[in-house]
Amino acid sequence: MDLGMLLAETSGYVLPNEKELQWSVLIVLYPYLTGLVAGAFILASLVRVFNSKPVAPVYRLALLTALAFLICAPMPLIGHLGHPERAFQIMATPHLSSAMAMFGFVYAWYLMAVLLLEIYFDYRKEMVAWAQSSRGLKRLLYTVLTLGVMDTSEKAVRFDDRAGRFITIIGIPSAALLHGYVGFIFGSVKGNPWWSSVLMPLIFLLSAIVSGIAAVLVIYMAINWYRRQPHDMKCLNAIGRYLMFALIFDLSLEALDVVHRMYEAGEWFEILGLLGSGYLYYTIFGIQFFLGGIFPLVNLALAQFLKASDATRQRVYFFSGLLVLIGVLCMRWNVVIGGQLFSKSLQGLTTYRLELVGGEGALVAIGVLFLPLAILFVLAKILPPWKAHEEARA
Amino acid sequence: MSTDPEPTKQTDERSLSRKEFLKGVGRSALLIGIGAGGYAWWARITSQFTRRREPVGDARHNYSMAIDIEKCIGCGFCVEACSKENNVPPGHFRTWIERYEVMKDGSVRINSDDGGINGFSDDVRAEDVERAFFVPKLCNHCTDSPCTQVCPVGATFKTEDGVVLVDYDWCIGCRYCIQACPYGSRFWNPVKRTADKCTLCYHRIRKGQVPACVEVCPTGARVFGDLADPESPVSKFMRENATLVMKPHLKTGAKIAYKGMSKEVV
Ligand code: SF4
Ligand code: SF4
């Protein structure tokens, strides 16, 4: 079953081995998920390193969101391999000239050295308290999570805080690396003019920040509704402002990329022009730029400057966040799928059939997209991210 | 953030009872057991993956091919021979033929239906065609091959005698190399579930034979040999004729040399 959006098969001259696309919708999700990780983490570090007090209520939520998405990030990759059972070779016998070979290391570093450690130091004191106030399995769980360090003296807690700050400082370049390098995987393919660009890692990074902030914003608001808690408007306003600034940078950079390509007009100009004005027109200009970029940007700016009421702002924030999330997903689609829709002969175009069912179909993709939310739900049960704040407020 | 000001009990002040001591010993033993078992398992798994490939081939040779576009008649015998010799799954091509028709009105028609395996049939009126020619294509066995560069596990590699190969037992099937090849020479082999492409019939040339496509070509449009040997057919052909390679601006070090290349060729 097809989603019906695909009419022609190929047009012009497509090399005979290019009749099928190599990277499916699963590979669209991979940069999307890692982008959300990097973005959510960078939002969290605003609290720690830059001392952005108003964002503090989402600090822990942002960390847990990053973790939930990071756990899922390798799934589409491994699922797409022809030999998933050999996946471990990427770490055991990495080929050092390959950008992709770095995946295992960057991933492990980010998971173990940054995210898990930061969460550990941030929660340790409370985990000790939770362990001591519960019994049975729950007690065991929290005791294991503290790694046996039950010391909650002032000195120990101060150490936790310092260590957390230090890790955040390492974490910011790591998050940039995690996602910049995903951009490099595409940007460094010299045989593909749609991908090959030095701007690619930067564009990936900025759109990642945008999507991560939007994700935390939307999740935070949804959780508040679910728990029937009031929104912290100071916090929402601050996130909305960050989202607005990140969007401005991101859109400028993407526009620069488009202008640069059009001005340079290399040998690929005609075929890429056909792609951008045809098959990808709606997903690039309609969704990525307009619905997921300019439109939320204008709304966020109006909400900031027009002194709108809290209720209006909440609506603006929520829907802008959702639109941005869809826009960035479309951007990943435009890069990954778009880069495979023209022939290396530069003389023809092909189309992509997104199946509904099957291992690389739309249903699986939707599953992979929403699995992190289920994981986040469990994580939030074990390590409630809001306790400290609500207690402090009360 | 640790904003909770509530003080908690100091744990190190507790004294050890006998029961707790035994419990501690039991737990430690359990932990050590799990650790040791885990390590043994880890070592077993990793040992399967850490083998290193010995260099393949004889560095005194540098095999390559040259193609005389003017001689190719587009019969497609080479494509068929290749697909039989190498068990190429239908619809995929280690080598293929492109037909170029430069029309009287200046437009260019390019096609390669079924890779040219069945030859080509007339699809336009002969009097509308100004000039037509066939271009056989295959992996260029690039010396600075982008496919080798990007393979995350080194499953795509260059032999000592200048042939780019895929180790099918090593390839994880990520398809990055297929994306990286600027020539469309690689394809996804649905049977092996790995990347695949022309090997210059490595199994034949190591025995002193020529590749299957070269052997069946009725006009001698494909010239095979050892670039390291000045007397080999390919060396002589390249000395005596003006040749070009595909997409030289990409600096892939493409080796397959073409005589009679025209600007229409993609
Ligand atoms: S032609 Fe393509 S597959 Fe062959 S060596 Fe060059 S880059 Fe690799
Ligand atoms: S598909 Fe195989 S040969 Fe190609 S880059 Fe991936 S692991 Fe290497």
XYZ file of C-alpha atoms and ligand atoms in Angstrom:
676
model
C 0.000 0.000 0.000
C 1.303 3.433 -0.875
C 0.474 6.725 0.648
C -0.677 7.790 -2.772
C 1.452 10.896 -3.071
C 3.621 9.359 -5.716
C 2.696 9.475 -9.335
C 5.575 9.175 -11.773
C 8.319 6.632 -11.274
C 11.308 8.144 -13.027
C 11.832 10.875 -15.561
C 14.859 11.786 -17.645
C 17.838 9.447 -17.487
C 18.305 7.594 -14.218
C 21.273 5.221 -13.966
C 20.105 1.608 -13.997
C 21.274 0.914 -10.436
C 19.419 3.919 -9.092
C 15.913 2.666 -9.656
C 15.497 2.049 -5.934
C 16.258 4.409 -3.072
C 18.872 3.220 -0.597
C 17.963 5.129 2.530
C 14.358 4.919 3.609
C 12.194 6.862 6.010
C 14.029 5.179 8.913
C 17.165 7.099 8.015
C 15.051 10.259 8.054
C 14.230 9.557 11.687
C 17.790 9.021 12.794
C 18.965 12.630 12.388
C 15.597 13.783 13.689
C 15.944 11.819 16.932
C 19.580 12.753 17.573
C 18.657 16.344 16.820
C 15.999 16.281 19.517
C 18.569 14.889 21.949
C 21.092 17.613 21.203
C 18.479 20.357 21.309
C 16.873 19.246 24.560
C 20.275 18.979 26.182
C 21.304 22.434 25.073
C 18.109 23.839 26.544
C 18.954 22.119 29.829
C 22.456 23.530 29.826
C 21.069 27.045 29.612
C 19.948 26.506 33.185
C 23.176 25.033 34.462
C 25.844 26.977 32.706
C 24.189 30.236 31.780
C 22.088 30.286 34.904
C 18.825 30.921 33.110
C 16.584 30.743 36.192
C 13.176 30.908 34.483
C 13.897 27.716 32.524
C 14.813 25.793 35.680
C 11.405 24.051 35.979
C 12.090 22.124 32.750
C 15.737 21.397 33.461
C 15.185 17.813 34.527
C 12.444 17.207 32.029
C 14.806 18.322 29.264
C 17.475 15.902 30.476
C 15.050 12.979 30.648
C 13.653 13.876 27.222
C 17.167 13.857 25.806
C 17.793 10.444 27.390
C 14.541 8.960 26.088
C 15.289 10.070 22.543
C 18.905 9.015 22.773
C 17.869 5.488 23.764
C 15.800 5.269 20.581
C 18.199 7.022 18.208
C 20.130 3.923 17.104
C 16.993 1.839 16.521
C 16.149 3.077 13.020
C 19.817 2.844 12.073
C 20.272 -0.723 13.203
C 16.878 -1.700 11.818
C 17.925 -0.454 8.408
C 21.168 -2.455 8.226
C 21.305 -5.411 5.866
C 23.135 -7.329 8.596
C 22.055 -5.927 11.952
C 23.835 -8.802 13.667
C 27.108 -7.267 12.483
C 26.277 -3.805 13.808
C 28.785 -4.157 16.586
C 31.618 -4.139 14.037
C 31.231 -0.381 13.820
C 32.715 -0.217 17.299
C 35.014 -3.222 17.109
C 36.625 -2.514 13.739
C 35.912 1.122 12.959
C 37.287 2.391 9.694
C 38.734 5.682 10.758
C 38.236 7.587 7.514
C 34.486 7.034 7.685
C 32.261 9.619 9.287
C 29.747 6.910 10.069
C 32.316 4.845 11.978
C 32.394 7.552 14.631
C 28.781 6.869 15.437
C 29.433 4.258 18.081
C 31.968 6.377 19.911
C 30.096 9.622 19.768
C 26.960 7.845 20.895
C 28.604 5.962 23.751
C 30.443 9.064 24.894
C 27.327 11.134 24.910
C 25.219 8.521 26.655
C 27.708 7.407 29.298
C 29.954 10.381 29.866
C 27.411 13.130 29.515
C 23.735 12.358 29.868
C 23.727 9.494 32.351
C 26.343 11.149 34.539
C 24.587 14.473 34.572
C 21.284 12.853 35.481
C 23.028 10.800 38.129
C 24.635 13.758 39.858
C 21.500 15.801 39.653
C 19.255 13.151 41.169
C 21.619 11.374 43.538
C 20.609 13.144 46.704
C 16.927 12.515 46.067
C 17.516 8.945 45.018
C 19.131 8.352 48.397
C 16.068 9.828 50.080
C 13.715 7.756 47.918
C 15.691 4.618 48.678
C 15.511 5.265 52.385
C 11.818 6.039 52.409
C 10.686 2.995 50.400
C 11.069 -0.737 50.716
C 11.318 -3.894 48.696
C 12.026 -3.694 44.971
C 11.667 0.039 44.871
C 14.281 0.432 47.549
C 16.622 -1.876 45.674
C 16.082 0.049 42.437
C 16.981 3.408 43.931
C 19.878 1.947 45.856
C 21.287 0.499 42.651
C 20.732 3.801 40.869
C 22.750 5.672 43.481
C 25.579 3.237 42.715
C 25.840 2.727 46.452
C 26.899 6.290 47.238
C 24.519 7.127 50.085
C 26.385 10.103 51.486
C 24.151 13.171 51.577
C 26.357 15.453 53.642
C 26.564 19.032 52.493
C 30.023 18.401 51.146
C 28.847 15.471 49.017
C 25.891 17.418 47.655
C 28.149 20.320 46.792
C 30.363 17.906 44.949
C 27.371 16.594 42.989
C 26.492 20.091 41.950
C 30.005 20.965 40.855
C 30.366 17.710 38.959
C 27.030 18.321 37.238
C 28.118 21.770 36.145
C 31.424 20.439 34.867
C 29.676 17.727 32.866
C 27.307 20.270 31.344
C 30.273 22.287 30.184
C 31.682 19.182 28.484
C 28.184 18.317 27.363
C 27.595 21.402 25.223
C 30.418 20.710 22.763
C 29.472 17.020 22.938
C 25.902 17.780 21.943
C 27.220 19.934 19.117
C 29.490 17.074 18.102
C 26.713 14.509 18.308
C 24.587 16.377 15.882
C 27.148 18.288 13.852
C 28.661 14.985 12.945
C 25.344 13.656 11.696
C 25.304 16.650 9.355
C 28.840 15.763 8.326
C 27.727 12.271 7.283
C 25.676 13.955 4.589
C 27.719 17.103 3.997
C 30.871 15.163 3.194
C 29.475 13.099 0.322
C 31.157 14.877 -2.545
C 29.360 12.902 -5.210
C 25.994 14.230 -4.062
C 25.444 17.945 -4.708
C 22.237 18.026 -2.630
C 24.185 16.987 0.449
C 27.706 18.163 -0.183
C 27.988 21.445 1.710
C 30.146 22.763 4.537
C 27.053 24.387 5.962
C 25.374 21.024 6.455
C 26.671 20.278 9.993
C 25.783 23.801 11.121
C 22.318 23.680 9.617
C 21.757 20.320 11.263
C 22.918 21.670 14.582
C 20.743 24.765 14.535
C 17.653 22.921 13.413
C 18.409 20.401 16.157
C 18.428 23.136 18.786
C 15.162 24.463 17.408
C 13.499 21.061 17.451
C 14.818 20.148 20.916
C 13.516 23.361 22.469
C 10.169 22.889 20.752
C 9.939 19.284 21.939
C 10.586 20.156 25.576
C 8.088 23.014 25.351
C 5.346 20.819 23.935
C 6.039 17.926 26.298
C 6.142 20.231 29.311
C 2.792 21.764 28.452
C 1.221 18.389 27.712
C 2.425 16.989 31.029
C 1.015 19.980 32.886
C -2.370 19.437 31.310
C -2.237 15.762 32.080
C -1.307 16.386 35.702
C -3.714 19.314 35.989
C -0.935 21.605 37.074
C -0.721 25.291 36.145
C 1.915 26.278 33.596
C 4.799 28.292 34.909
C 4.352 31.297 32.642
C 7.798 32.745 33.350
C 9.255 29.481 32.181
C 7.072 29.277 29.076
C 7.893 32.845 28.118
C 11.593 32.180 28.457
C 11.454 28.998 26.367
C 9.327 30.800 23.797
C 11.962 33.498 23.563
C 14.767 30.986 23.137
C 12.763 29.184 20.496
C 12.267 32.435 18.641
C 15.957 33.307 18.627
C 16.992 29.797 17.645
C 14.492 29.917 14.785
C 15.897 33.210 13.539
C 19.408 31.779 13.378
C 18.244 28.531 11.868
C 16.115 30.096 9.163
C 18.834 32.584 8.234
C 21.334 29.811 7.817
C 18.986 27.693 5.734
C 18.157 30.696 3.585
C 21.852 31.402 3.158
C 22.325 27.848 1.954
C 19.561 28.196 -0.630
C 20.793 31.587 -1.843
C 24.360 30.361 -2.045
C 23.378 27.358 -4.126
C 21.258 29.410 -6.477
C 23.987 31.986 -6.934
C 26.740 29.428 -7.418
C 24.575 27.481 -9.891
C 26.948 24.562 -10.506
C 26.492 21.704 -12.959
C 23.748 20.325 -10.721
C 21.720 23.518 -10.821
C 19.072 22.428 -13.301
C 18.300 19.086 -11.791
C 18.209 20.351 -8.218
C 16.034 23.247 -9.372
C 13.602 20.760 -10.859
C 13.553 18.847 -7.611
C 12.985 21.944 -5.482
C 10.274 23.312 -7.728
C 8.592 19.961 -8.266
C 8.510 16.947 -6.010
C 9.936 18.665 -2.943
C 8.249 22.039 -3.429
C 5.627 21.593 -0.736
C 7.828 19.915 1.815
C 10.592 22.505 1.430
C 8.842 25.786 0.896
C 5.406 24.891 2.207
C 6.249 23.025 5.388
C 9.953 23.350 6.204
C 10.218 27.075 5.534
C 6.732 28.445 5.934
C 4.564 26.324 8.244
C 7.459 25.071 10.363
C 9.596 28.213 10.202
C 8.320 31.635 9.295
C 4.772 31.166 10.550
C 5.689 30.056 14.098
C 8.438 32.665 14.150
C 6.008 35.472 13.418
C 3.571 34.141 15.996
C 6.223 33.832 18.662
C 7.450 37.321 17.942
C 3.923 38.746 18.134
C 3.275 36.956 21.405
C 6.490 38.400 22.807
C 5.983 41.965 21.738
C 2.221 42.453 21.787
C 1.779 41.601 25.459
C -0.775 38.942 24.664
C -2.747 37.337 27.488
C -1.413 34.214 29.166
C -4.039 32.011 27.555
C -3.197 33.291 24.078
C 0.477 32.854 24.700
C -0.010 29.299 25.853
C -1.808 28.501 22.652
C 0.829 30.232 20.556
C 3.646 28.405 22.307
C 2.047 25.010 22.049
C 1.103 25.225 18.392
C 4.324 26.941 17.376
C 6.200 24.131 19.086
C 4.190 21.492 17.247
C 4.635 23.222 13.890
C 8.363 23.586 14.436
C 8.599 19.879 15.240
C 6.815 19.021 12.003
C 8.927 21.508 10.062
C 12.195 20.039 11.274
C 10.985 16.512 10.531
C 10.242 17.719 7.015
C 13.696 19.243 6.787
C 15.249 15.854 7.582
C 13.016 14.283 4.972
C 14.010 16.874 2.390
C 17.679 16.241 3.056
C 17.709 12.465 3.304
C 15.066 11.538 0.750
C 15.632 14.606 -1.436
C 19.290 13.713 -1.806
C 18.303 10.437 -3.411
C 15.608 11.636 -5.770
C 17.897 12.764 -8.555
C 20.235 10.564 -10.518
C 23.999 10.894 -10.219
C 23.824 11.370 -13.965
C 22.223 14.737 -13.088
C 19.867 13.978 -15.952
C 16.882 12.414 -14.272
C 14.602 12.232 -11.265
C 13.110 9.321 -9.429
C 10.449 9.004 -6.736
C 10.204 7.416 -3.324
C 7.474 5.004 -2.357
C 6.711 5.158 1.330
C 4.988 1.933 2.184
C 2.430 1.885 4.947
C 3.265 -1.516 6.423
C 6.519 -3.478 6.372
C 9.852 -3.129 8.124
C 10.597 0.269 6.621
C 7.051 1.487 6.314
C 5.205 4.438 7.722
C 3.754 2.504 10.656
C 7.145 1.409 11.912
C 8.393 4.960 11.498
C 5.521 6.318 13.546
C 6.235 3.696 16.188
C 9.900 4.700 16.387
C 8.856 8.321 16.610
C 6.526 7.772 19.556
C 8.475 5.105 21.428
C 10.674 7.768 23.080
C 7.543 9.283 24.605
C 6.659 5.951 26.176
C 10.188 5.667 27.493
C 9.987 9.206 28.823
C 6.792 8.272 30.636
C 8.573 5.429 32.426
C 11.637 7.551 33.161
C 9.429 10.266 34.630
C 7.787 7.681 36.888
C 11.144 6.529 38.229
C 12.777 9.930 38.386
C 9.962 12.481 38.722
C 11.363 15.636 37.143
C 8.980 18.092 38.813
C 9.136 17.192 42.508
C 11.881 19.541 43.611
C 10.250 22.516 41.937
C 6.785 21.987 43.155
C 8.084 21.473 46.669
C 10.161 24.615 46.389
C 7.158 26.530 45.140
C 4.945 25.197 47.897
C 18.782 20.789 40.368
C 19.462 20.035 43.964
C 17.311 22.646 45.582
C 15.844 20.408 48.239
C 17.133 21.693 51.591
C 15.904 18.799 53.756
C 18.774 17.150 55.674
C 19.114 13.369 55.451
C 20.550 10.768 57.811
C 24.265 10.186 57.761
C 24.731 6.609 56.702
C 28.364 6.127 57.613
C 27.542 6.379 61.314
C 25.718 3.075 61.328
C 27.574 0.178 62.873
C 27.819 -3.151 61.102
C 25.896 -6.009 62.580
C 26.879 -9.610 61.880
C 23.853 -10.166 59.692
C 24.584 -7.118 57.622
C 28.177 -8.174 57.282
C 27.161 -11.550 55.846
C 24.686 -9.842 53.581
C 27.483 -7.615 52.352
C 29.711 -10.581 51.606
C 26.889 -12.286 49.735
C 26.185 -9.209 47.657
C 29.834 -8.698 46.821
C 30.138 -12.304 45.714
C 27.080 -11.904 43.532
C 28.465 -8.724 41.986
C 31.830 -10.325 41.306
C 30.072 -13.303 39.743
C 27.986 -11.099 37.477
C 31.044 -9.064 36.558
C 33.137 -12.099 35.683
C 30.348 -13.710 33.678
C 29.700 -10.462 31.840
C 33.342 -10.060 31.012
C 33.611 -13.601 29.639
C 30.545 -13.011 27.495
C 31.887 -9.680 26.271
C 35.242 -11.190 25.360
C 33.546 -13.984 23.444
C 31.390 -11.566 21.464
C 34.186 -9.145 20.667
C 36.624 -11.816 19.559
C 34.302 -12.568 16.656
C 34.530 -9.019 15.441
C 38.098 -8.002 15.911
C 39.764 -10.072 13.201
C 41.828 -7.970 10.844
C 41.960 -8.477 7.109
C 45.275 -9.616 5.631
C 46.300 -7.579 2.577
C 44.798 -9.105 -0.564
C 46.573 -9.304 -3.908
C 50.009 -8.803 -5.408
C 51.341 -5.247 -5.256
C 53.388 -5.745 -8.440
C 50.223 -5.492 -10.537
C 47.716 -2.736 -11.118
C 44.778 -4.079 -13.069
C 42.553 -1.817 -15.099
C 40.393 -1.531 -18.179
C 40.076 0.865 -21.103
C 37.045 1.264 -23.332
C 36.879 2.237 -26.982
C 33.503 3.940 -27.309
C 33.719 3.971 -31.103
C 33.921 0.186 -31.198
C 30.944 -0.571 -28.965
C 27.873 -1.688 -30.932
C 25.554 -1.939 -27.938
C 24.894 -5.674 -28.276
C 24.842 -6.113 -24.487
C 26.687 -9.464 -24.544
C 29.043 -8.160 -21.878
C 26.163 -7.289 -19.548
C 24.727 -10.752 -19.957
C 28.086 -12.481 -19.513
C 28.749 -10.460 -16.362
C 25.385 -11.230 -14.889
C 25.882 -15.004 -15.474
C 29.504 -15.078 -14.366
C 28.828 -13.188 -11.164
C 25.287 -14.213 -10.331
C 24.076 -10.637 -10.480
C 20.479 -10.417 -9.244
C 18.093 -9.318 -12.012
C 17.516 -5.584 -12.233
C 20.986 -4.781 -10.855
C 24.159 -4.198 -12.845
C 27.849 -4.578 -12.305
C 28.283 -3.271 -15.831
C 25.763 -1.619 -18.130
C 25.545 0.044 -21.542
C 24.179 3.527 -22.146
C 22.917 4.654 -25.529
C 23.284 8.310 -26.510
C 21.316 9.738 -29.406
C 22.152 13.294 -30.387
C 19.089 14.417 -32.325
C 19.028 16.741 -35.309
C 17.274 19.348 -33.161
C 20.215 19.315 -30.744
C 18.496 17.431 -27.920
C 20.154 14.385 -26.398
C 18.357 11.159 -25.584
C 20.009 8.818 -23.099
C 18.737 5.414 -22.110
C 19.906 2.150 -20.651
C 16.823 -0.040 -20.529
C 17.591 -3.201 -18.550
C 21.179 -2.010 -18.494
C 21.330 -2.866 -22.198
C 21.370 -6.599 -21.411
C 19.106 -7.300 -24.399
C 20.739 -4.790 -26.702
C 18.814 -1.743 -27.903
C 15.872 -1.435 -30.246
C 15.074 1.563 -32.439
C 12.687 3.937 -30.771
C 13.033 7.033 -32.937
C 13.163 7.598 -36.694
C 16.693 7.138 -37.958
C 16.519 10.321 -40.023
C 15.959 12.385 -36.843
C 19.199 11.188 -35.310
C 22.375 13.090 -36.059
C 24.799 10.905 -34.177
C 24.514 7.928 -31.828
C 26.950 5.941 -29.728
C 27.121 3.467 -26.848
C 29.052 3.831 -23.601
C 29.773 0.729 -21.516
C 30.069 1.536 -17.830
C 31.341 -0.261 -14.759
C 33.037 0.472 -11.448
C 36.006 2.765 -12.086
C 38.139 1.091 -9.413
C 39.071 4.542 -8.222
C 42.453 4.965 -6.551
C 40.979 7.508 -4.110
C 37.612 5.881 -4.022
C 34.918 7.677 -2.029
C 33.188 4.342 -1.421
C 36.215 2.972 0.422
C 36.616 6.189 2.357
C 33.113 6.148 3.802
C 32.699 2.460 4.663
C 32.360 2.462 8.461
C 33.857 -0.997 8.944
C 36.377 -1.226 6.119
C 34.347 -3.884 4.299
C 34.956 -2.045 1.046
C 38.673 -2.038 0.423
C 41.329 -1.781 -2.249
C 43.437 -4.802 -3.069
C 47.194 -4.477 -3.494
C 46.721 -4.971 -7.231
C 44.398 -2.028 -7.606
C 40.901 -3.526 -7.514
C 38.164 -2.183 -5.235
C 36.250 -5.055 -3.598
C 33.494 -5.628 -1.047
C 34.046 -8.194 1.691
C 30.582 -9.710 1.786
C 31.214 -11.418 5.114
C 32.166 -8.136 6.666
C 29.725 -5.651 5.150
C 27.042 -4.584 7.627
C 24.783 -3.351 4.858
C 24.560 0.325 5.757
C 24.638 1.405 2.073
C 26.740 4.468 2.743
C 29.111 3.410 -0.047
C 26.258 3.249 -2.548
C 25.444 6.848 -1.677
C 29.066 7.886 -1.915
C 29.856 6.431 -5.357
C 29.412 9.307 -7.825
C 28.961 6.918 -10.751
C 26.074 4.713 -9.671
C 28.379 1.696 -9.920
C 27.172 0.110 -6.711
C 23.909 -1.569 -5.950
C 22.147 -3.276 -3.089
C 22.309 -7.043 -3.416
C 19.009 -8.275 -1.960
C 20.280 -11.855 -1.712
C 23.533 -11.164 0.119
C 21.985 -8.171 1.895
C 25.202 -6.259 1.315
C 26.541 -3.695 -1.129
C 27.796 -5.173 -4.395
C 29.535 -4.088 -7.571
C 32.016 -4.993 -10.321
C 35.095 -6.897 -9.127
C 36.879 -6.804 -12.499
C 36.180 -10.552 -12.244
C 38.839 -10.760 -9.550
C 38.428 -14.534 -9.359
C 39.353 -14.779 -13.050
C 42.124 -12.209 -13.352
C 44.016 -13.755 -10.431
C 44.219 -16.891 -12.569
C 45.498 -14.996 -15.594
C 42.142 -14.874 -17.400
C 40.434 -11.688 -18.582
C 37.103 -10.491 -17.126
C 33.999 -12.152 -18.588
C 32.813 -8.946 -20.310
C 36.166 -8.526 -22.055
C 36.136 -12.118 -23.206
C 32.722 -11.982 -24.886
C 32.927 -8.525 -26.467
C 32.724 -9.222 -30.231
C 34.414 -5.975 -31.277
C 37.183 -5.657 -28.708
C 35.709 -2.478 -27.283
C 36.937 -3.470 -23.814
C 40.684 -3.685 -23.256
C 41.932 -5.264 -20.049
C 45.408 -5.479 -18.566
C 48.011 -4.542 -16.011
C 48.960 -0.865 -15.881
C 52.199 -1.802 -14.134
C 53.305 -3.745 -17.226
C 54.103 -1.385 -20.135
C 53.519 -4.190 -22.629
C 50.029 -5.119 -21.450
C 47.139 -4.302 -23.823
C 45.675 -1.641 -21.557
C 49.006 0.186 -21.157
C 49.568 0.160 -24.922
C 46.011 1.317 -25.589
C 46.361 4.239 -23.226
C 49.737 5.223 -24.705
C 48.471 5.186 -28.241
C 45.092 6.839 -27.740
C 43.778 9.993 -26.146
C 41.611 8.865 -23.237
C 39.520 10.475 -20.540
C 37.959 9.273 -17.296
C 34.462 9.888 -15.938
C 33.887 12.991 -13.752
C 37.581 13.863 -13.380
C 36.717 17.015 -11.395
C 35.608 14.854 -8.465
C 39.192 13.621 -8.024
C 38.224 10.051 -7.324
C 41.188 8.733 -9.260
C 38.852 6.813 -11.584
C 40.928 4.282 -13.530
C 38.655 3.110 -16.325
C 39.834 5.096 -19.373
C 37.565 5.972 -22.317
C 38.589 6.670 -25.881
C 36.175 8.696 -28.002
C 34.393 10.347 -25.057
C 31.898 13.017 -26.012
C 30.536 15.886 -23.942
C 27.066 14.344 -23.784
C 28.324 11.466 -21.638
C 27.124 11.676 -18.032
S 33.386 3.754 -9.295
Fe 32.208 3.939 -7.431
S 32.203 1.884 -6.570
Fe 33.845 1.949 -8.077
S 35.674 2.490 -6.880
Fe 34.846 4.391 -7.723
S 33.534 5.146 -6.077
Fe 33.918 3.005 -5.633
S 27.155 -1.203 2.754
Fe 28.823 -2.549 3.406
S 30.552 -2.055 2.072
Fe 29.061 -0.379 1.892
S 29.719 1.159 3.392
Fe 28.209 -0.136 4.443
S 29.427 -1.746 5.422
Fe 30.770 -0.774 3.900
